[in-house]
Amino acid sequence: DIQMTQSPSSLSASVGDRVTITCRASQDISNYLNWYQQKPGKAPKLLIYDASYLEIGVPSRFSGSGSGTVLTFTISSLQPEDIATYYCQQYDNVPYTFGQGTKLEIK
Amino acid sequence: QMQLVQSGAEVKKTGSSVKISCKASGYTFTSRLLHWVRQAPGQAFEWMGWITPFNGNTNYAQKLQGRVTITRDRSINTAYMELSSLRSEDTAMYFCARSKGSGPVAFDIWGQGTMVTVSS
């Protein structure tokens, strides 16, 4: 199975900050990676697919980049409503696997 | 609007089985793969398998082979996930999720989740 190592596991930042989360894959996954946001008690929400494509309706402050084994997710200007846990998910191979998540808090 | 609605929470005994439903509405049920994903408390998401609602083809995570069965009823736009020989480590929130399209395996619509608690 492809292991997805997500870092950091938690992050505290101020409103307006630029925030970056990294996912490292145990093998080359090209750009076969998605990013999700999950708020407490809710199902995840798809934000980015194919590493860098913004899902319809998702604010443009969210972005993704990278390919191969290191992929990143960025919030360009953190907003209070962005408080959530963020997950990466690879689909290069079954079983599709997820990172452990990054819990984002407001400083 | 497009949505997936799952059946309610379940409490099961060790060794028994559970069957969860996922009803699709607002889109053509047969047009997209339907996946099952679970999240145990404090753990990462775990992909369990998918079904092609059009023809019923399935693909399961090897770890769960022999214990998981995903089916569908096209007449009522509903998919089902049955997990047998339940263990305490199967205690988790179970989600159904739709594949975005024929390209990326991205889950663009999710059910609300079904909590399954397994105890002796």
Short mmCIF file of C-alpha atoms in Angstrom, two decimals:
data_model
loop_
_atom_site.label_atom_id
_atom_site.label_comp_id
_atom_site.label_asym_id
_atom_site.label_seq_id
_atom_site.Cartn_x
_atom_site.Cartn_y
_atom_site.Cartn_z
CA ASP A 1 0.00 0.00 0.00
CA ILE A 2 1.13 3.57 -0.64
CA GLN A 3 1.78 5.39 2.63
CA MET A 4 0.85 9.05 2.79
CA THR A 5 2.73 11.06 5.40
CA GLN A 6 1.12 14.39 6.06
CA SER A 7 2.79 17.24 7.92
CA PRO A 8 2.38 18.99 10.18
CA SER A 9 -0.20 17.05 12.18
CA SER A 10 -1.43 20.30 13.70
CA LEU A 11 -0.93 23.94 12.91
CA SER A 12 -1.83 27.19 14.61
CA ALA A 13 -1.92 30.32 12.45
CA SER A 14 -3.38 33.81 12.44
CA VAL A 15 -6.13 35.14 10.20
CA GLY A 16 -4.50 36.31 6.99
CA ASP A 17 -1.51 34.00 7.25
CA ARG A 18 -0.32 31.80 4.43
CA VAL A 19 -0.60 28.16 5.44
CA THR A 20 1.09 25.20 3.76
CA ILE A 21 0.53 21.48 4.34
CA THR A 22 2.70 18.77 2.81
CA CYS A 23 1.93 15.19 1.84
CA ARG A 24 4.76 12.81 1.13
CA ALA A 25 4.00 9.58 -0.69
CA SER A 26 5.98 6.38 -0.15
CA GLN A 27 6.29 6.08 -3.95
CA ASP A 28 5.74 8.22 -7.03
CA ILE A 29 2.03 9.03 -7.37
CA SER A 30 2.40 11.56 -10.20
CA ASN A 31 -0.41 14.09 -9.66
CA TYR A 32 -2.97 11.54 -8.47
CA LEU A 33 -3.76 13.35 -5.25
CA ASN A 34 -6.77 15.08 -3.76
CA TRP A 35 -7.22 17.37 -0.76
CA TYR A 36 -10.24 17.46 1.54
CA GLN A 37 -11.47 19.64 4.37
CA GLN A 38 -13.39 18.11 7.26
CA LYS A 39 -15.15 20.10 9.96
CA PRO A 40 -16.21 18.44 13.24
CA GLY A 41 -19.19 16.16 12.86
CA LYS A 42 -19.32 16.60 9.10
CA ALA A 43 -18.34 14.60 6.06
CA PRO A 44 -15.20 15.66 4.20
CA LYS A 45 -15.45 18.23 1.42
CA LEU A 46 -13.40 17.94 -1.76
CA LEU A 47 -11.24 21.05 -2.30
CA ILE A 48 -8.52 20.09 -4.79
CA TYR A 49 -8.32 17.16 -7.23
CA ASP A 50 -5.54 16.00 -9.54
CA ALA A 51 -3.10 17.78 -7.21
CA SER A 52 -3.87 21.29 -8.44
CA TYR A 53 -7.42 21.63 -9.80
CA LEU A 54 -9.84 23.62 -7.70
CA GLU A 55 -13.22 21.97 -7.18
CA ILE A 56 -16.17 24.06 -8.36
CA GLY A 57 -17.35 26.51 -5.72
CA VAL A 58 -14.16 26.33 -3.62
CA PRO A 59 -12.58 29.73 -2.86
CA SER A 60 -9.47 30.59 -4.84
CA ARG A 61 -7.38 31.07 -1.67
CA PHE A 62 -7.05 27.27 -1.67
CA SER A 63 -4.48 25.74 -4.01
CA GLY A 64 -2.44 22.61 -4.54
CA SER A 65 0.84 21.85 -6.25
CA GLY A 66 3.53 19.27 -6.72
CA SER A 67 3.84 15.83 -8.22
CA GLY A 68 5.75 12.65 -7.64
CA THR A 69 6.33 12.04 -3.95
CA VAL A 70 5.95 15.54 -2.46
CA LEU A 71 2.73 17.46 -2.87
CA THR A 72 1.56 20.59 -1.10
CA PHE A 73 -1.66 22.34 -0.19
CA THR A 74 -1.79 26.07 0.49
CA ILE A 75 -4.26 28.53 1.91
CA SER A 76 -3.06 31.92 0.73
CA SER A 77 -4.85 33.98 3.37
CA LEU A 78 -6.33 32.06 6.30
CA GLN A 79 -9.94 32.86 7.17
CA PRO A 80 -11.79 31.98 10.39
CA GLU A 81 -14.07 29.58 8.50
CA ASP A 82 -11.02 27.55 7.38
CA ILE A 83 -10.69 26.00 10.85
CA ALA A 84 -10.90 22.29 10.10
CA THR A 85 -8.82 19.18 9.56
CA TYR A 86 -7.32 18.72 6.11
CA TYR A 87 -6.53 15.38 4.48
CA CYS A 88 -4.68 14.28 1.38
CA GLN A 89 -5.73 11.16 -0.55
CA GLN A 90 -3.85 9.32 -3.30
CA TYR A 91 -5.52 7.41 -6.09
CA ASP A 92 -2.50 6.17 -8.01
CA ASN A 93 -3.05 2.64 -6.71
CA VAL A 94 -5.66 0.72 -4.81
CA PRO A 95 -6.13 0.73 -1.95
CA TYR A 96 -6.62 4.49 -2.14
CA THR A 97 -4.98 5.87 0.99
CA PHE A 98 -5.25 9.03 3.04
CA GLY A 99 -2.86 11.08 5.09
CA GLN A 100 -3.37 11.23 8.85
CA GLY A 101 -4.70 14.77 8.65
CA THR A 102 -3.61 18.27 9.64
CA LYS A 103 -5.68 20.01 12.28
CA LEU A 104 -5.70 23.74 11.63
CA GLU A 105 -6.40 26.19 14.45
CA ILE A 106 -6.56 29.94 14.71
CA LYS A 107 -3.87 31.55 16.83
CA GLN B 1 -29.56 18.86 -5.17
CA MET B 2 -27.15 15.96 -5.48
CA GLN B 3 -26.92 14.02 -2.26
CA LEU B 4 -26.26 10.69 -0.64
CA VAL B 5 -28.33 9.78 2.42
CA GLN B 6 -27.19 6.91 4.63
CA SER B 7 -29.05 4.75 7.10
CA GLY B 8 -28.82 5.31 10.82
CA ALA B 9 -26.35 4.37 13.51
CA GLU B 10 -25.86 0.71 14.41
CA VAL B 11 -24.71 -1.12 17.53
CA LYS B 12 -23.54 -4.66 16.87
CA LYS B 13 -22.09 -7.59 18.73
CA THR B 14 -18.66 -8.98 17.95
CA GLY B 15 -18.91 -11.62 15.23
CA SER B 16 -22.15 -10.31 13.75
CA SER B 17 -22.73 -8.41 10.51
CA VAL B 18 -23.89 -4.92 9.63
CA LYS B 19 -25.48 -3.64 6.43
CA ILE B 20 -25.59 0.09 5.71
CA SER B 21 -27.55 1.75 2.91
CA CYS B 22 -26.72 4.82 0.84
CA LYS B 23 -29.48 6.39 -1.26
CA ALA B 24 -28.51 8.67 -4.11
CA SER B 25 -30.61 11.51 -5.45
CA GLY B 26 -30.18 14.51 -7.75
CA TYR B 27 -27.97 12.75 -10.29
CA THR B 28 -27.95 9.65 -12.47
CA PHE B 29 -27.11 6.86 -10.02
CA THR B 30 -25.56 4.64 -12.67
CA SER B 31 -23.18 7.31 -13.98
CA ARG B 32 -20.55 7.31 -11.25
CA LEU B 33 -18.65 4.86 -9.07
CA LEU B 34 -19.82 4.70 -5.48
CA HIS B 35 -17.19 4.16 -2.78
CA TRP B 36 -17.24 3.23 0.88
CA VAL B 37 -14.75 4.82 3.26
CA ARG B 38 -14.49 4.50 7.03
CA GLN B 39 -12.89 6.51 9.79
CA ALA B 40 -12.17 4.88 13.12
CA PRO B 41 -11.88 7.20 16.14
CA GLY B 42 -8.60 9.08 15.94
CA GLN B 43 -7.55 7.23 12.79
CA ALA B 44 -7.09 8.14 9.16
CA PHE B 45 -9.72 7.43 6.58
CA GLU B 46 -9.66 3.91 5.15
CA TRP B 47 -10.97 3.16 1.68
CA MET B 48 -13.01 -0.04 1.69
CA GLY B 49 -14.12 -0.55 -1.90
CA TRP B 50 -16.25 0.65 -4.77
CA ILE B 51 -19.15 -0.47 -6.90
CA THR B 52 -20.12 0.44 -10.43
CA PRO B 53 -23.86 1.00 -10.05
CA PHE B 54 -24.40 0.43 -13.76
CA ASN B 55 -23.34 -3.22 -13.81
CA GLY B 56 -22.60 -4.07 -10.19
CA ASN B 57 -18.85 -4.59 -10.65
CA THR B 58 -16.93 -4.22 -7.42
CA ASN B 59 -13.37 -3.73 -6.18
CA TYR B 60 -12.51 -4.26 -2.52
CA ALA B 61 -9.54 -3.37 -0.36
CA GLN B 62 -7.50 -6.53 0.01
CA LYS B 63 -7.42 -6.09 3.78
CA LEU B 64 -11.22 -6.50 3.90
CA GLN B 65 -11.59 -9.16 1.20
CA GLY B 66 -13.95 -11.87 2.33
CA ARG B 67 -15.63 -9.67 4.95
CA VAL B 68 -16.99 -6.78 2.89
CA THR B 69 -19.70 -6.92 0.24
CA ILE B 70 -20.96 -3.91 -1.70
CA THR B 71 -24.18 -4.22 -3.66
CA ARG B 72 -26.73 -1.94 -5.26
CA ASP B 73 -30.38 -1.79 -6.20
CA ARG B 74 -30.75 0.31 -9.34
CA SER B 75 -34.53 0.46 -8.99
CA ILE B 76 -34.24 2.59 -5.84
CA ASN B 77 -30.86 4.28 -6.49
CA THR B 78 -29.36 2.71 -3.40
CA ALA B 79 -26.03 1.09 -2.62
CA TYR B 80 -25.30 -1.14 0.34
CA MET B 81 -22.20 -2.11 2.27
CA GLU B 82 -22.25 -5.24 4.39
CA LEU B 83 -19.38 -6.04 6.75
CA SER B 84 -19.31 -9.44 8.43
CA SER B 85 -17.42 -11.06 11.31
CA LEU B 86 -17.36 -7.73 13.09
CA ARG B 87 -14.50 -6.95 15.48
CA SER B 88 -14.03 -4.11 17.95
CA GLU B 89 -11.63 -2.46 15.51
CA ASP B 90 -14.48 -2.12 12.99
CA THR B 91 -16.00 0.53 15.26
CA ALA B 92 -15.95 3.57 12.99
CA MET B 93 -17.92 6.14 11.07
CA TYR B 94 -18.77 4.71 7.66
CA PHE B 95 -19.26 6.96 4.64
CA CYS B 96 -20.42 6.38 1.11
CA ALA B 97 -18.95 8.77 -1.42
CA ARG B 98 -19.38 9.38 -5.14
CA SER B 99 -16.51 9.44 -7.59
CA LYS B 100 -16.18 12.81 -9.28
CA GLY B 101 -15.98 11.41 -12.78
CA SER B 102 -14.30 8.99 -15.11
CA GLY B 103 -10.90 10.59 -14.48
CA PRO B 104 -9.72 11.37 -10.97
CA VAL B 105 -10.84 9.12 -8.16
CA ALA B 106 -11.95 12.08 -6.08
CA PHE B 107 -14.93 11.88 -3.75
CA ASP B 108 -17.07 14.88 -4.57
CA ILE B 109 -20.31 13.97 -2.78
CA TRP B 110 -20.39 12.22 0.58
CA GLY B 111 -23.11 10.72 2.67
CA GLN B 112 -23.60 12.07 6.17
CA GLY B 113 -21.92 9.03 7.72
CA THR B 114 -23.19 6.06 9.72
CA MET B 115 -21.66 5.29 13.08
CA VAL B 116 -21.13 1.58 13.70
CA THR B 117 -20.22 0.53 17.23
CA VAL B 118 -19.04 -3.05 17.81
CA SER B 119 -18.91 -4.44 21.31
CA SER B 120 -18.94 -7.78 23.02
#
